[in-house]
Coordinates of C-alpha atoms and ligand atoms in Angstrom, one line a residue:
X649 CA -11.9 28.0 -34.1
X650 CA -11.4 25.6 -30.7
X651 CA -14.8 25.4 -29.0
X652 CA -14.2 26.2 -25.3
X653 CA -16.4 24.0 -23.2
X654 CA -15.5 24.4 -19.8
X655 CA -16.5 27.8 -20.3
X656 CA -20.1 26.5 -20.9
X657 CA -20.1 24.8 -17.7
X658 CA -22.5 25.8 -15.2
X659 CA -20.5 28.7 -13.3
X660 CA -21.6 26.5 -9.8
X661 CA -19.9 23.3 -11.3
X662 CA -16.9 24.6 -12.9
X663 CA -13.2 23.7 -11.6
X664 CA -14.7 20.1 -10.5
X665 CA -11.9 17.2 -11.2
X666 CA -13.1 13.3 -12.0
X667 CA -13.0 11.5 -8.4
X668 CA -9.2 10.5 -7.4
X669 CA -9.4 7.0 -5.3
X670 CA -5.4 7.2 -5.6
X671 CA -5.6 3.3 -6.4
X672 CA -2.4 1.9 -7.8
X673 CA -3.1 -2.0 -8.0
X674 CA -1.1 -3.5 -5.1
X675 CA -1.3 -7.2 -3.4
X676 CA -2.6 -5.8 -0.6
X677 CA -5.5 -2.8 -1.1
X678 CA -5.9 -1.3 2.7
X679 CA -6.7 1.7 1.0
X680 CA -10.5 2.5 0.8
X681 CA -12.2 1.0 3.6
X682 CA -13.7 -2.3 1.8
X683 CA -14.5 -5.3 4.1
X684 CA -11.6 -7.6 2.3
X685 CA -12.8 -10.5 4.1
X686 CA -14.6 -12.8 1.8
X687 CA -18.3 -13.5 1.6
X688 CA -19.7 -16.0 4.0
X689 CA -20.5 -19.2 1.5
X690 CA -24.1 -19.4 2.1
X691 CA -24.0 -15.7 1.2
X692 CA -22.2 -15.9 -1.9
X693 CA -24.5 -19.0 -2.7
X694 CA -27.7 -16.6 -2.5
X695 CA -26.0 -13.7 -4.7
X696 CA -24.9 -16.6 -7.1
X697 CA -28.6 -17.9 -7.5
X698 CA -30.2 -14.2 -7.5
X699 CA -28.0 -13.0 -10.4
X700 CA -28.6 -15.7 -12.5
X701 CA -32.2 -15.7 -12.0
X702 CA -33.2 -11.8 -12.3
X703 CA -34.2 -11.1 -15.3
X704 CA -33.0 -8.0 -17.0
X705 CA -35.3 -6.6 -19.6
X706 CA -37.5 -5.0 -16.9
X707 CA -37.0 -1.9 -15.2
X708 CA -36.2 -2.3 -11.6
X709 CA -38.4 -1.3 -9.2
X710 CA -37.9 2.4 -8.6
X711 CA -37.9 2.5 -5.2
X712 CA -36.7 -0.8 -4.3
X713 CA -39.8 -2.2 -2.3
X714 CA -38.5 -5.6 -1.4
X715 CA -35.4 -4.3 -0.2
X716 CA -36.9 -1.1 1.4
X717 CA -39.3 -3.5 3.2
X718 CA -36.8 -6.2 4.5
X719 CA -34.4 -2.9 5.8
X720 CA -37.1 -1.5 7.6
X721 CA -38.2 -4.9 9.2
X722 CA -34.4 -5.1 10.5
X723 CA -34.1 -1.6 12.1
X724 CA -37.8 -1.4 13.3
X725 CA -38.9 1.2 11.3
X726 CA -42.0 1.3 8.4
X727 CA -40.9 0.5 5.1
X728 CA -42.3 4.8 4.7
X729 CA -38.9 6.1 6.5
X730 CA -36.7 3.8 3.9
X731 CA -35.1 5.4 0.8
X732 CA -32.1 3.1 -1.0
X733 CA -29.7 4.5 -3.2
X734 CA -26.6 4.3 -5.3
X735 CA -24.6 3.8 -3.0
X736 CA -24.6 6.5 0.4
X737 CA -22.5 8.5 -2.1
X738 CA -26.5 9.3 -4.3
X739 CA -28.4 10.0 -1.0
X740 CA -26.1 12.6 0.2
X741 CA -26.2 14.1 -3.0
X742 CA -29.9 13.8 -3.3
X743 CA -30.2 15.3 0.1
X744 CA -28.0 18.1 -0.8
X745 CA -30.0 18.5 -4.3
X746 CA -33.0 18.7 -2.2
X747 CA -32.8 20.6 1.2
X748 CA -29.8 22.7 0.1
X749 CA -29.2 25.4 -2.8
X750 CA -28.6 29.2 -3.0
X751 CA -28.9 31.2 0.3
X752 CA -28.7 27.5 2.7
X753 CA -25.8 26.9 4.5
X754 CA -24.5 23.0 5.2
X755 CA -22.5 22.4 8.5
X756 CA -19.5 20.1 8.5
X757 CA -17.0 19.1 11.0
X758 CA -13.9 18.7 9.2
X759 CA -11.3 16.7 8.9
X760 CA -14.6 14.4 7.5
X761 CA -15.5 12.7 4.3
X762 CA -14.7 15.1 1.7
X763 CA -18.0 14.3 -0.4
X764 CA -20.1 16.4 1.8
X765 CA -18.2 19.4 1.0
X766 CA -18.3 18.5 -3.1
X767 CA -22.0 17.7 -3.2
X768 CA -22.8 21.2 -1.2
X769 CA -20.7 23.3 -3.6
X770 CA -22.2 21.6 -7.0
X771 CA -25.8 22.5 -5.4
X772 CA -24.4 25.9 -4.7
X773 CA -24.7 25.4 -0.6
X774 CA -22.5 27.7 1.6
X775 CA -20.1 25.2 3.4
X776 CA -19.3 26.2 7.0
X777 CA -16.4 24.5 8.2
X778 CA -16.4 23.8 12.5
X779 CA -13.2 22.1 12.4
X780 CA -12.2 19.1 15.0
X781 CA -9.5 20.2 17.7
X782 CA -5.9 19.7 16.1
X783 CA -5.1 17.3 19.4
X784 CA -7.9 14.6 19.4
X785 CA -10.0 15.2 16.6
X786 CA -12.5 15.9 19.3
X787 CA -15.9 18.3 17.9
X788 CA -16.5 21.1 19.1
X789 CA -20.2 20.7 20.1
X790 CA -20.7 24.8 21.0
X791 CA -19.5 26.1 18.0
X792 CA -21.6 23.1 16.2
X793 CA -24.6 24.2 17.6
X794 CA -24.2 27.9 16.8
X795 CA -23.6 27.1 13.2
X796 CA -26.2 25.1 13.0
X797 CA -28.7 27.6 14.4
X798 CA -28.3 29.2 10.7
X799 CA -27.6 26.2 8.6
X800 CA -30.2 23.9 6.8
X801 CA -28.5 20.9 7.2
X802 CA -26.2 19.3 9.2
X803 CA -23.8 16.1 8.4
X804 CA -21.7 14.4 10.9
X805 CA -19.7 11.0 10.6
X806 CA -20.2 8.2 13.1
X807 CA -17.9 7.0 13.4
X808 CA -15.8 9.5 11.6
X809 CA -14.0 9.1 8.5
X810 CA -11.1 9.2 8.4
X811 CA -10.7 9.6 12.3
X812 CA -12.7 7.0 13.8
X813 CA -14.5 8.5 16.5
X814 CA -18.2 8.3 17.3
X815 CA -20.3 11.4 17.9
X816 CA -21.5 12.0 21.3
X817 CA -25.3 11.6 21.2
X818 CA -25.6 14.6 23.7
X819 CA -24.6 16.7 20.8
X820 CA -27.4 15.3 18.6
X821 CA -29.8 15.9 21.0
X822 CA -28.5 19.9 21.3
X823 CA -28.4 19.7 17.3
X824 CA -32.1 18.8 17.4
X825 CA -33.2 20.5 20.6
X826 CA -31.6 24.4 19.3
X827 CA -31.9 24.3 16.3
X828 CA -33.9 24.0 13.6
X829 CA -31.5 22.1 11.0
X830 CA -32.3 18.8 9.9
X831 CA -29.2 16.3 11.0
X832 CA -27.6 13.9 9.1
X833 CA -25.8 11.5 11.3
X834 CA -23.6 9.3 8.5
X835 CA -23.7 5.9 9.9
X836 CA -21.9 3.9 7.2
X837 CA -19.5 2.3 9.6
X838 CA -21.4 1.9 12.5
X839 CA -21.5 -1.7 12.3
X840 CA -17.6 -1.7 13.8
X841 CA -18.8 0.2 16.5
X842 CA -19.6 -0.9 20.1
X843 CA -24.0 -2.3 20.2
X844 CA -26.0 0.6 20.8
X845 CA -24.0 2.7 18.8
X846 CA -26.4 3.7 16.3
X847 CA -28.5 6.6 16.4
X848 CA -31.6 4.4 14.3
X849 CA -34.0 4.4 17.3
X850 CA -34.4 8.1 17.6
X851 CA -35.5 8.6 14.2
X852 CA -39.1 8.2 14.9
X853 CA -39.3 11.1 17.3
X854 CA -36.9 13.0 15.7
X855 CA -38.3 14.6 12.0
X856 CA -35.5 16.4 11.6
X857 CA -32.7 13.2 12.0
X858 CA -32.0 11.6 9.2
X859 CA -29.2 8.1 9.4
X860 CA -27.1 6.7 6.6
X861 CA -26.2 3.5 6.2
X862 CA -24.5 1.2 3.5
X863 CA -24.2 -2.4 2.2
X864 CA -20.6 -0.9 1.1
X865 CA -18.6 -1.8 4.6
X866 CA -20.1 -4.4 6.6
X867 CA -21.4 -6.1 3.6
X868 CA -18.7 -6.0 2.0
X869 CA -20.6 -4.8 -1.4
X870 CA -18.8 -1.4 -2.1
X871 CA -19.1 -2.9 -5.7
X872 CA -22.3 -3.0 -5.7
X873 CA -23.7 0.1 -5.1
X874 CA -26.3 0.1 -2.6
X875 CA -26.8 2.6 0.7
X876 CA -30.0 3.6 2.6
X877 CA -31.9 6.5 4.2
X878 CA -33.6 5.7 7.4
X879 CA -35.7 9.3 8.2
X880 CA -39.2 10.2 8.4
X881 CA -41.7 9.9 5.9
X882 CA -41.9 13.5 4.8
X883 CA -38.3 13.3 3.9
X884 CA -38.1 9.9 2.3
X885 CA -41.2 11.8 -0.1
X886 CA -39.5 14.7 -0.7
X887 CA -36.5 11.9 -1.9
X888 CA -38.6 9.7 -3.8
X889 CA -39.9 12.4 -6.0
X890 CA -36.5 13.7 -7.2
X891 CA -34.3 10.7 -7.3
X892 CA -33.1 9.3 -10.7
X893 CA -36.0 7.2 -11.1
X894 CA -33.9 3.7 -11.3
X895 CA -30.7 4.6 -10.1
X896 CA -30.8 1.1 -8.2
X897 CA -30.7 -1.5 -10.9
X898 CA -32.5 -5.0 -10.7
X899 CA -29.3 -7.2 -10.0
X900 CA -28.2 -4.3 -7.2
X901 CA -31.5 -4.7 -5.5
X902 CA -31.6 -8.6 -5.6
X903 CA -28.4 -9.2 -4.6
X904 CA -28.5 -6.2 -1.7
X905 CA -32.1 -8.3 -0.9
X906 CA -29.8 -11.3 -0.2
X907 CA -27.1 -9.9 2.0
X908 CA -29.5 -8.1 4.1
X909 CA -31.8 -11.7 4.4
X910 CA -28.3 -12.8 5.3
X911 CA -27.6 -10.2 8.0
X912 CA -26.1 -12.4 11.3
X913 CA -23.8 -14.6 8.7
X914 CA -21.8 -10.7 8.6
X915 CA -21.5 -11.0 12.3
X916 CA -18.3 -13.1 12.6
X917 CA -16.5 -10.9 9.7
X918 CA -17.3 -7.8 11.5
X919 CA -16.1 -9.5 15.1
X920 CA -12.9 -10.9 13.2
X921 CA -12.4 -7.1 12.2
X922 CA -12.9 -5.8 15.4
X923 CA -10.8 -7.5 16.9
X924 CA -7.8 -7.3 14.2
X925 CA -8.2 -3.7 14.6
X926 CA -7.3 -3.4 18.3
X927 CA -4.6 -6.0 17.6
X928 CA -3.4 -3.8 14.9
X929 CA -4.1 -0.3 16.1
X930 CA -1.7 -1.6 19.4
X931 CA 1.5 -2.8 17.2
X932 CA 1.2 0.9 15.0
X933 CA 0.8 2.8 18.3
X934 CA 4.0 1.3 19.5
X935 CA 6.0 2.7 15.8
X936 CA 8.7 4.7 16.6
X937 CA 7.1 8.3 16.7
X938 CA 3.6 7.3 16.0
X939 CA 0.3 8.3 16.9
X940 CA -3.1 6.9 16.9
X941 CA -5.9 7.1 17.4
X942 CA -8.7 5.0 19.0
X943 CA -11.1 3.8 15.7
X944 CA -14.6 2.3 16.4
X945 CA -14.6 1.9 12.2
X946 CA -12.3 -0.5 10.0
X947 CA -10.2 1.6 9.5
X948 CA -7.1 3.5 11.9
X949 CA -5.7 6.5 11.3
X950 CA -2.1 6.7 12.3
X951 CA 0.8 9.5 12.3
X952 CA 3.9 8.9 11.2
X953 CA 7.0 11.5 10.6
X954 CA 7.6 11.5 6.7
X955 CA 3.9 9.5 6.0
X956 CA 3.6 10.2 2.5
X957 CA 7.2 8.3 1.5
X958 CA 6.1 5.6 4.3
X959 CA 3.0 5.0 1.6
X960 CA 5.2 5.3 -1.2
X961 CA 7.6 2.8 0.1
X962 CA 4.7 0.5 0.9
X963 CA 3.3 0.4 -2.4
X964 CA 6.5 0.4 -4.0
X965 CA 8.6 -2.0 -2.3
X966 CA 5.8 -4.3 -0.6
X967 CA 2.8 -3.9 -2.3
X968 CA 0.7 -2.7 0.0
X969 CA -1.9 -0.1 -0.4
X970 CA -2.5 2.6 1.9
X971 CA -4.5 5.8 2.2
X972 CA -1.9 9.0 2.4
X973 CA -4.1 12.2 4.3
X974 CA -0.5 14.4 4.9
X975 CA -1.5 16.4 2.2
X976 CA -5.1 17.3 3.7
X977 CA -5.8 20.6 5.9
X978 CA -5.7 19.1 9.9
X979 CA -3.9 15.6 8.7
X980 CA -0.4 15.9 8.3
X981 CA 1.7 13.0 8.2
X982 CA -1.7 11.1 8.4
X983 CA -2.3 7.6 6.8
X984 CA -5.4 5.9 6.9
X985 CA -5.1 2.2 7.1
X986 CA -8.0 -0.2 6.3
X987 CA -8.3 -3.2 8.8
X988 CA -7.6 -6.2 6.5
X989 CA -7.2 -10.0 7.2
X990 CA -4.9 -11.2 9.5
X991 CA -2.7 -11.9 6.6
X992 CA -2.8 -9.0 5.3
X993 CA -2.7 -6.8 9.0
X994 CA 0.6 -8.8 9.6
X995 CA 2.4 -7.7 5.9
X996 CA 1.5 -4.5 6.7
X997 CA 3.2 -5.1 9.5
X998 CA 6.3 -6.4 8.4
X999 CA 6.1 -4.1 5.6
X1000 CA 6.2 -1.0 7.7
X1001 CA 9.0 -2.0 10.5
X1002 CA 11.6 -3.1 7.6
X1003 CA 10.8 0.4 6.0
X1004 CA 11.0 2.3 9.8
X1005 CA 14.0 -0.3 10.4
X1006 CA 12.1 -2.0 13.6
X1007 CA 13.3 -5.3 14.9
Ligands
LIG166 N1 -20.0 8.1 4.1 C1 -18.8 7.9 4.5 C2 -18.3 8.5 5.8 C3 -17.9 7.1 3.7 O1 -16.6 6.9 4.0 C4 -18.4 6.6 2.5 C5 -17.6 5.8 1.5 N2 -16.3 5.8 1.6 C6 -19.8 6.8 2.2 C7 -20.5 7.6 3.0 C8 -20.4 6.4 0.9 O2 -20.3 5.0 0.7 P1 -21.1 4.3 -0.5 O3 -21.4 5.3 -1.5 O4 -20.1 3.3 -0.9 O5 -22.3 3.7 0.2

């Protein structure tokens, strides 16, 4: 007789699918927000020496004191309100694991990175939806704030994926100030944004704030696997004690080390970015029958009629890789489009006014 396993599966984790990045290999991958710039030489010299001396028949360090301590010396903080993880994509989870559950309620403010929602339902958290306005993607701070007034946690995107907008830092302050949720503002692209962007500062007066960051955009070491927690000590405990003990392996943390030591040689990739983006988001504005909108991320979100052939066509004829949103509640005829090289921006480019027939 077949053994039926799915129906053994917990009832809270059935109906999950493996993780879809929709890659098909293409020259040009502008599909997943990477930084596809390469390393900075003297940073790629470090990694190069710390993976060929870090020994492997230790366990790592389970909470990753070196790194912890050279993160918290760069956003001013004590090394006590630093957790790293696998990757952002483990901390959210963790965070979930831990501060959601049965009979706790997690706000989002969709359209938003989808991993929120999946983490919340496989820790059987109620998911209340406050969705952006169809028009501008713009929250909706009132109805944020009511939700939250019965919700444990909170997670907001700043800037947003995938629409590239930073949250207003009034509506943290109301998040904080009425109600009793503990708020997690996900920074991992802040790095694109405008100085002063980042919510880090308020963290020490703020228990209930908790910030994301990640090595996996700036950095340039989505590969890797390494994000960070910056919140206050209570919660970095309550992490510490129920994290996979040494989810952050030993080359992870001495390469991570490196890049962080390494910190301003980033700077000119993420200006280079910057600025590519504008340049770019002004030619797809001026498409025929597009619309975008502003991005302080590296990444642009675009509209254009009959988006998910465009993709096809891209990948197809040109080999380039975009992200395809159409299908998604709030994102029709969306594409998401990673800020790449020059090079690469300008076969985009090309690639897209030979398919819309542009001279
Ligand atoms: N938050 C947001 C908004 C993201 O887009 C991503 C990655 N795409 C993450 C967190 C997680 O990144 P990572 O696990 O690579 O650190």
């Amino acid at each position: 007789m077949a053994t039926d396993i799915a129906s053994r599966v917990r009832p809270s984790l059935a109906g999950f699918e493996p993780y879809d990045p929709a890659f098909s290999p293409c020259e040009v991958n502008l599909s997943a927000n990477e930084n596809t710039y390469p390393l900075p030489q003297d940073v790629r010299d470090g990694i190069v020496q710390a993976l060929t001396t870090t020994p492997l028949n230790r366990y790592p360090d389970p909470l990753a004191n070196e790194l912890r301590t050279e993160l918290a010396a760069w956003h001013g903080v004590g090394r006590e309100c630093v957790m790293v993880g696998n990757g952002g994509d483990e901390l959210l989870f963790n965070l979930l694991f831990c501060f959601g559950g049965p009979d706790r309620a997690l706000v989002v403010a969709p359209p938003c990175f989808e991993e929120y929602k999946n983490f919340a339902k496989m820790c059987e958290t109620e998911v209340v939806e406050v969705w952006r306005s169809e028009q501008d993607y713009s929250l909706d701070a009132d109805a944020l704030v009511d939700a939250a007034r019965g919700a444990s946690l909170v997670m907001l995107t700043s800037p947003n994926n995938p629409t590239g907008d930073l949250v207003e830092p009034t509506l943290v302050r109301r998040l904080l100030n009425e109600t009793d949720a503990l708020v997690l503002l996900d920074e991992a692209y802040v790095e694109f944004a405008p100085a002063g962007a980042s919510l880090v500062p308020w963290v020490k007066d703020n228990p209930r704030l908790m910030i994301l960051r990640t090595l996996s955009k700036a950095f340039a070491l989505a590969g890797l696997r390494c994000g960070y927690l910056i919140a206050d000590p209570q919660v970095i405990d309550v992490l510490a004690a129920i994290r996979q003990i040494y989810s952050e392996d030993v080359l992870a943390q001495a390469v991570a080390l490196r890049a962080v030591r390494s910190r301003t040689a980033f700077e000119p990739v993420v200006r280079a970015i910057v600025e590519e983006r504008e340049e770019l988001a002004k030619t797809l504005a001026a498409l025929p029958g597009a619309t975008l909108w502003p991005s302080s991320a590296n990444f642009l979100l675009v509209r254009i009629p009959g988006a998910a052939q465009v993709r096809a066509r891209l990948r197809d004829e040109h080999s380039v890789l975009v992200r395809d949103f159409s299908y998604a509640p709030g994102l029709s005829d969306c594409l998401r489009i990673t800020v790449g090289t020059h090079d690469e921006n300008e076969r985009l480019i090309s690639a897209l006014k030979a398919i819309l027939e542009v001279e």
